[in-house]
Amino acid sequence: MSKQALLKPIQIGDMELKNRVIMAPMTRNRADNKHNAPTDLHATYYKQRASAGLIISEGSQVSYEARGYINTAGIHKPEQVEGWKKVTDAVHEEGGKIFVQLWHVGRISHPDFHDGEKPLAPSAINANAQCFTEDGFQDTVEPKAMTTEEVKQTVQDFKRAAKNAVDAGFDGIEIHSSNGYLLHQFFNKSSNHRTDEYGGSKEGRTRILFEILNAVRVFFPENRIGVRLNPSLDGIFGMEADEETIPTFEYIVKKLNDYDLAYLHLSEPFNDVSGKDYLVSNIAEHFRPRYKGNLIINAGFDQESGNKVIEDGNADMVAFGKLFISNPDLPVRFEKNAELQDWDQDTFYATGKKGYTDYPKLEEQK
């Protein structure tokens, strides 16, 4: 029998991945210490999943101002860099590859994270969403519109985080430009009413992404940098799509062709957008002809649909989230067509080992 498409190796720049089963970035809230630094528990968790062709870490905030969820591991303090070193060493010992996802939540935050001050955002427009604080889920507030200088400082925060990622031993970085967080807020007209160089036209609203790309490639070659986008996100994380949404993402993707990126990481819609003719229901199929590099697709795939999307030529790799939570050796289970374990959603955002490092591998089950 020919090898499953998901299990075939793939070349990304100067790096060969042993398979196309990618571990998606997932917030897990286990950095419950005063520095919000990764711990030995994180190292165990990622090491268990090193059979992935590539691990993309949980979102790691690039600055103090970038925070919006409790117990998430940052990459802006020396203690955090030391913690991430434990993780990358553990993954590399198992022959794995790992990128860190660089993250700024923007307005999906709360004054509790900012000494009572408002969180930063492109414009002073409340997302009317919720964020996870010490007091549980709280409603977001009207954020503070960033000054032009604060936008430029944020670009430098991403650059510094990229330097820290080198020091921590990561194989590469992914720029989180998705899921209603800061960069996505800049792209979207409903959340960006700016009149300076970072607003108005598609070129203005997307400028921050390309400034960040140009900044971080000082420390990582372009073929060790990925970008994540969620083009048809609507009605979730405060995002309201409109007729300019897809053309804006088409502009971004076309311009990304000018870079020799490791990959472009796209999400299929998180909800049904078929009733909105200005949105795209099949993201992989729509954007595959528009992007010439490696394409990762994400959201709701299983073994069968993952193999099919690659075989059909609509993606090169598939990122799996929840399946990797409960099946640390997911590629092995795919290879053996083994039964998959169910995940425990109640422990996704808890602390400690339960629901984190206690899912057995197939060999341990036997």
Coordinates of C-alpha atoms in Angstrom, one line a residue:
M1 CA 0.0 0.0 0.0
S2 CA 1.4 3.4 -0.9
K3 CA 2.3 5.7 2.0
Q4 CA -0.4 8.0 3.3
A5 CA 0.0 11.6 2.0
L6 CA 0.1 12.8 5.6
L7 CA 3.1 10.6 6.3
K8 CA 5.3 11.6 3.4
P9 CA 8.3 13.8 4.2
I10 CA 8.4 17.4 2.9
Q11 CA 11.2 19.9 2.4
I12 CA 10.7 23.4 4.0
G13 CA 13.6 25.6 3.0
D14 CA 16.8 23.9 4.3
M15 CA 14.8 21.7 6.7
E16 CA 13.2 18.3 5.9
L17 CA 10.1 17.4 8.0
K18 CA 9.6 13.6 8.5
N19 CA 5.9 13.9 7.9
R20 CA 3.1 16.4 7.1
V21 CA 1.2 16.0 10.4
I22 CA 1.7 19.4 12.0
M23 CA 0.9 20.1 15.7
A24 CA -1.2 23.2 15.7
P25 CA -0.6 26.0 18.2
M26 CA -2.9 25.7 21.2
T27 CA -3.2 27.8 24.3
R28 CA -3.0 25.5 27.3
N29 CA -2.4 27.9 30.3
R30 CA 0.2 25.8 32.2
A31 CA 2.7 28.6 32.8
D32 CA 1.3 29.2 36.3
N33 CA 4.4 30.9 37.9
K34 CA 5.4 34.4 38.6
H35 CA 7.4 34.7 35.4
N36 CA 4.9 33.0 33.1
A37 CA 7.8 30.8 32.0
P38 CA 7.6 27.3 30.5
T39 CA 8.4 24.6 33.0
D40 CA 9.6 20.9 33.0
L41 CA 5.9 20.1 32.5
H42 CA 5.9 22.0 29.2
A43 CA 9.1 20.2 28.2
T44 CA 7.4 16.8 28.8
Y45 CA 4.2 17.8 26.9
Y46 CA 6.1 18.9 23.8
K47 CA 8.6 16.0 23.9
Q48 CA 5.7 13.5 24.0
R49 CA 4.5 15.1 20.7
A50 CA 7.8 15.2 18.9
S51 CA 6.7 12.6 16.3
A52 CA 4.9 15.5 14.5
G53 CA 6.6 16.7 11.3
L54 CA 6.6 20.1 13.0
I55 CA 5.3 21.4 16.3
I56 CA 4.0 25.0 16.4
S57 CA 4.1 26.1 20.0
E58 CA 1.2 27.7 21.9
G59 CA 1.0 31.5 21.3
S60 CA 3.8 33.2 23.2
Q61 CA 3.3 36.8 24.0
V62 CA 6.0 39.1 22.7
S63 CA 5.8 41.7 25.5
Y64 CA 4.1 42.6 28.8
E65 CA 1.6 44.6 26.8
A66 CA 0.8 41.6 24.6
R67 CA -0.9 39.5 27.3
G68 CA -4.5 38.7 27.6
Y69 CA -4.8 35.2 29.1
I70 CA -3.6 33.9 32.5
N71 CA -0.8 31.4 32.7
T72 CA 0.4 31.7 29.1
A73 CA 4.1 31.4 28.5
G74 CA 5.7 34.5 27.1
I75 CA 9.0 35.1 25.2
H76 CA 10.0 38.6 26.4
K77 CA 11.8 37.8 29.7
P78 CA 15.1 36.0 30.4
E79 CA 13.3 33.4 32.6
Q80 CA 10.9 32.6 29.8
V81 CA 13.7 32.1 27.3
E82 CA 15.4 29.7 29.8
G83 CA 12.1 27.9 30.1
W84 CA 11.7 27.5 26.4
K85 CA 15.2 26.1 26.2
K86 CA 14.0 23.1 28.2
V87 CA 11.2 22.6 25.7
T88 CA 13.3 22.9 22.5
D89 CA 16.1 20.7 24.0
A90 CA 13.5 18.0 24.9
V91 CA 11.9 18.1 21.4
H92 CA 15.3 18.0 19.6
E93 CA 16.4 15.0 21.8
E94 CA 13.4 13.1 20.2
G95 CA 14.4 14.2 16.7
G96 CA 11.5 16.7 16.5
K97 CA 11.3 20.2 15.0
I98 CA 9.5 23.2 16.8
F99 CA 8.6 26.7 15.8
V100 CA 7.4 29.3 18.4
Q101 CA 4.2 31.2 17.6
L102 CA 4.7 34.9 18.4
W103 CA 1.6 36.5 19.8
H104 CA 0.0 39.8 20.7
V105 CA -3.7 39.7 21.7
G106 CA -4.4 43.4 21.3
R107 CA -7.9 44.2 22.5
I108 CA -8.7 40.6 23.5
S109 CA -7.4 41.5 26.9
H110 CA -8.5 43.2 30.1
P111 CA -7.1 46.0 32.4
D112 CA -6.3 43.3 35.0
F113 CA -3.3 42.4 32.8
H114 CA -2.1 46.0 32.4
D115 CA -2.0 47.5 35.9
G116 CA -5.5 48.8 35.4
E117 CA -4.7 50.5 32.1
K118 CA -6.7 49.7 28.9
P119 CA -5.2 47.1 26.5
L120 CA -3.7 48.3 23.2
A121 CA -5.5 48.0 19.9
P122 CA -5.5 49.6 16.4
S123 CA -8.6 51.7 17.4
A124 CA -10.7 52.3 20.5
I125 CA -13.4 49.7 19.5
N126 CA -14.5 47.1 22.0
A127 CA -14.3 43.5 20.7
N128 CA -17.3 42.6 22.9
A129 CA -15.6 39.3 23.6
Q130 CA -14.2 37.6 26.7
C131 CA -10.7 36.9 28.0
F132 CA -9.5 34.5 30.6
T133 CA -8.3 36.3 33.8
E134 CA -7.5 35.4 37.4
D135 CA -11.2 36.0 38.1
G136 CA -12.4 33.7 35.3
F137 CA -13.7 34.9 31.9
Q138 CA -14.3 38.6 31.9
D139 CA -15.8 40.9 29.2
T140 CA -13.4 42.9 27.2
V141 CA -13.4 46.7 27.5
E142 CA -12.9 49.6 25.1
P143 CA -9.2 49.5 24.3
K144 CA -6.7 52.3 23.9
A145 CA -6.0 53.2 20.3
M146 CA -2.3 52.8 19.7
T147 CA -0.2 55.8 18.8
T148 CA 1.9 55.5 15.7
E149 CA 4.9 55.2 17.9
E150 CA 3.3 52.4 19.9
V151 CA 2.7 50.5 16.6
K152 CA 6.3 50.9 15.7
Q153 CA 7.4 49.7 19.2
T154 CA 5.2 46.6 18.8
V155 CA 7.1 45.8 15.6
Q156 CA 10.3 46.0 17.7
D157 CA 8.7 43.8 20.3
F158 CA 8.2 41.1 17.7
K159 CA 11.9 41.6 16.6
R160 CA 13.1 41.2 20.1
A161 CA 11.0 38.1 20.6
A162 CA 12.5 36.6 17.4
K163 CA 16.0 37.2 18.9
N164 CA 14.8 35.5 22.1
A165 CA 13.5 32.6 20.0
V166 CA 17.0 32.1 18.5
D167 CA 18.4 32.1 22.0
A168 CA 15.8 29.6 23.2
G169 CA 16.8 27.2 20.4
F170 CA 13.6 27.2 18.3
D171 CA 13.9 26.0 14.7
G172 CA 11.8 28.9 13.5
I173 CA 8.9 31.3 14.3
E174 CA 5.3 31.7 13.3
I175 CA 3.7 35.2 13.2
H176 CA 0.2 35.0 14.7
S177 CA -1.8 37.2 12.4
S178 CA -5.1 35.3 13.0
N179 CA -8.1 34.6 15.2
G180 CA -9.0 38.2 16.1
Y181 CA -5.8 39.1 17.8
L182 CA -3.7 42.3 17.2
L183 CA -2.6 41.9 13.7
H184 CA -6.0 40.6 12.5
Q185 CA -7.5 43.6 14.2
F186 CA -5.3 45.8 12.0
F187 CA -6.4 44.0 8.8
N188 CA -10.1 44.3 9.5
K189 CA -12.0 47.5 8.8
S190 CA -14.5 47.0 11.6
S191 CA -11.6 47.1 14.2
N192 CA -9.3 49.5 12.4
H193 CA -10.5 53.1 12.0
R194 CA -7.0 54.6 11.9
T195 CA -6.1 57.5 9.7
D196 CA -2.3 57.2 9.9
E197 CA -0.1 54.9 7.8
Y198 CA -1.5 51.8 9.5
G199 CA -5.1 52.4 8.5
G200 CA -7.4 53.2 5.6
S201 CA -6.4 51.2 2.5
K202 CA -5.5 47.5 2.3
E203 CA -1.9 48.6 2.1
G204 CA -2.2 50.6 5.3
R205 CA -4.1 48.1 7.3
T206 CA -1.7 45.3 6.5
R207 CA 1.5 47.3 6.8
I208 CA 2.3 46.1 10.3
L209 CA 2.5 42.5 9.2
F210 CA 5.1 43.2 6.6
E211 CA 7.1 45.5 8.9
I212 CA 7.2 42.7 11.4
L213 CA 8.3 40.2 8.7
N214 CA 11.1 42.5 7.6
A215 CA 12.1 43.0 11.3
V216 CA 12.2 39.4 12.4
R217 CA 14.1 38.1 9.3
V218 CA 17.2 39.8 10.8
F219 CA 17.3 36.8 13.2
F220 CA 15.7 34.0 11.2
P221 CA 16.0 33.4 7.5
E222 CA 12.7 33.8 5.6
N223 CA 12.5 30.0 5.2
R224 CA 12.3 29.6 9.0
I225 CA 9.3 32.0 9.3
G226 CA 5.7 31.1 9.0
V227 CA 2.5 33.3 8.9
R228 CA -0.9 32.3 10.2
L229 CA -4.1 33.8 8.8
N230 CA -7.9 33.1 9.3
P231 CA -9.5 34.8 6.3
S232 CA -13.2 34.0 6.8
L233 CA -13.3 34.5 10.6
D234 CA -16.6 36.2 11.3
G235 CA -18.7 36.6 14.4
I236 CA -16.0 35.1 16.7
F237 CA -13.3 36.9 18.7
G238 CA -14.9 40.2 18.0
M239 CA -14.3 40.0 14.2
E240 CA -16.9 41.3 11.8
A241 CA -16.2 40.5 8.2
D242 CA -17.3 42.6 5.2
E243 CA -16.9 42.9 1.5
E244 CA -13.3 44.0 1.8
T245 CA -12.2 41.1 4.1
I246 CA -11.4 38.5 1.5
P247 CA -9.8 41.0 -1.0
T248 CA -7.6 42.1 1.9
F249 CA -6.4 38.6 2.6
E250 CA -5.9 38.0 -1.1
Y251 CA -3.7 41.1 -1.1
I252 CA -1.7 39.7 1.9
V253 CA -1.2 36.3 0.3
K254 CA -0.2 37.8 -3.0
K255 CA 2.4 39.9 -1.2
L256 CA 3.7 37.0 0.9
N257 CA 4.7 35.4 -2.4
D258 CA 7.5 37.9 -2.5
Y259 CA 9.0 36.2 0.6
D260 CA 10.6 32.7 0.7
L261 CA 8.6 31.7 3.8
A262 CA 8.7 28.3 5.5
Y263 CA 4.9 28.2 5.0
L264 CA 1.6 30.0 5.1
H265 CA -0.8 28.5 7.7
L266 CA -4.5 29.0 6.9
S267 CA -7.6 28.1 8.9
E268 CA -10.9 26.9 7.4
P269 CA -13.9 28.8 8.7
F270 CA -14.7 28.2 12.4
N271 CA -18.4 28.5 11.7
D272 CA -20.8 28.4 8.8
V273 CA -20.2 31.3 6.5
S274 CA -21.9 29.9 3.4
G275 CA -24.8 32.4 3.8
K276 CA -22.4 35.4 3.2
D277 CA -21.4 35.6 -0.4
Y278 CA -18.5 37.9 0.4
L279 CA -16.8 35.2 2.5
V280 CA -15.1 31.9 1.4
S281 CA -16.2 28.6 2.7
N282 CA -13.3 26.5 1.3
I283 CA -10.2 28.4 2.3
A284 CA -7.6 25.8 1.1
E285 CA -9.2 25.5 -2.4
H286 CA -9.5 29.3 -2.7
F287 CA -6.0 30.3 -1.6
R288 CA -4.0 27.3 -2.9
P289 CA -3.8 28.8 -6.5
R290 CA -2.9 32.2 -5.0
Y291 CA 0.1 31.0 -2.9
K292 CA 3.2 29.5 -4.4
G293 CA 4.9 28.3 -1.2
N294 CA 4.2 25.6 1.3
L295 CA 0.6 25.7 2.6
I296 CA -0.6 24.3 5.9
I297 CA -4.4 24.0 6.4
N298 CA -6.1 23.8 9.8
A299 CA -9.4 23.4 11.6
G300 CA -11.6 20.3 11.8
F301 CA -9.5 17.8 9.9
D302 CA -9.1 14.1 10.7
Q303 CA -6.9 11.4 9.1
E304 CA -9.2 10.9 6.1
S305 CA -9.9 14.5 5.3
G306 CA -6.2 15.4 6.0
N307 CA -4.9 12.9 3.5
K308 CA -7.5 14.0 0.9
V309 CA -6.8 17.7 1.1
I310 CA -3.1 16.9 0.3
E311 CA -3.9 14.4 -2.4
D312 CA -6.3 16.9 -4.0
G313 CA -3.4 19.4 -4.2
N314 CA -5.1 22.0 -2.0
A315 CA -2.5 21.9 0.8
D316 CA 1.0 20.5 1.5
M317 CA 0.5 19.9 5.3
V318 CA -2.3 19.7 7.8
A319 CA -2.3 21.0 11.3
F320 CA -4.1 19.1 14.0
G321 CA -5.1 20.6 17.4
K322 CA -7.4 18.7 19.7
L323 CA -6.4 15.3 18.2
F324 CA -2.8 16.1 19.3
I325 CA -3.9 16.9 22.8
S326 CA -5.3 13.4 23.4
N327 CA -3.0 11.5 21.0
P328 CA 0.6 12.6 21.7
D329 CA 1.8 10.1 19.1
L330 CA -0.7 11.1 16.4
P331 CA 1.5 10.3 13.3
V332 CA 2.1 6.8 14.7
R333 CA -1.6 6.2 15.2
F334 CA -2.3 7.4 11.7
E335 CA 0.4 5.0 10.3
K336 CA -1.1 2.1 12.1
N337 CA -4.7 3.2 11.5
A338 CA -5.1 2.9 15.3
E339 CA -8.0 4.0 17.4
L340 CA -7.8 7.6 18.5
Q341 CA -8.3 8.7 22.1
D342 CA -10.9 11.3 23.0
W343 CA -9.9 14.6 24.6
D344 CA -11.2 16.0 27.9
Q345 CA -12.3 19.6 27.1
D346 CA -12.6 20.4 30.8
T347 CA -8.8 20.2 31.2
F348 CA -7.8 22.3 28.2
Y349 CA -7.2 25.5 30.2
A350 CA -6.6 24.0 33.6
T351 CA -3.2 23.7 35.4
G352 CA -1.1 20.6 36.2
K353 CA -0.6 17.3 34.5
K354 CA -4.2 16.2 34.2
G355 CA -5.4 16.4 30.6
Y356 CA -1.9 17.6 29.6
T357 CA 0.8 15.0 29.9
D358 CA -1.2 12.0 31.1
Y359 CA -2.6 10.9 27.7
P360 CA -0.8 7.6 26.9
K361 CA 0.9 6.8 23.7
L362 CA -0.2 3.7 21.7
E363 CA 2.6 1.6 23.0
E364 CA 1.8 2.6 26.6
Q365 CA -1.8 1.7 26.1
K366 CA -0.9 -1.8 25.0

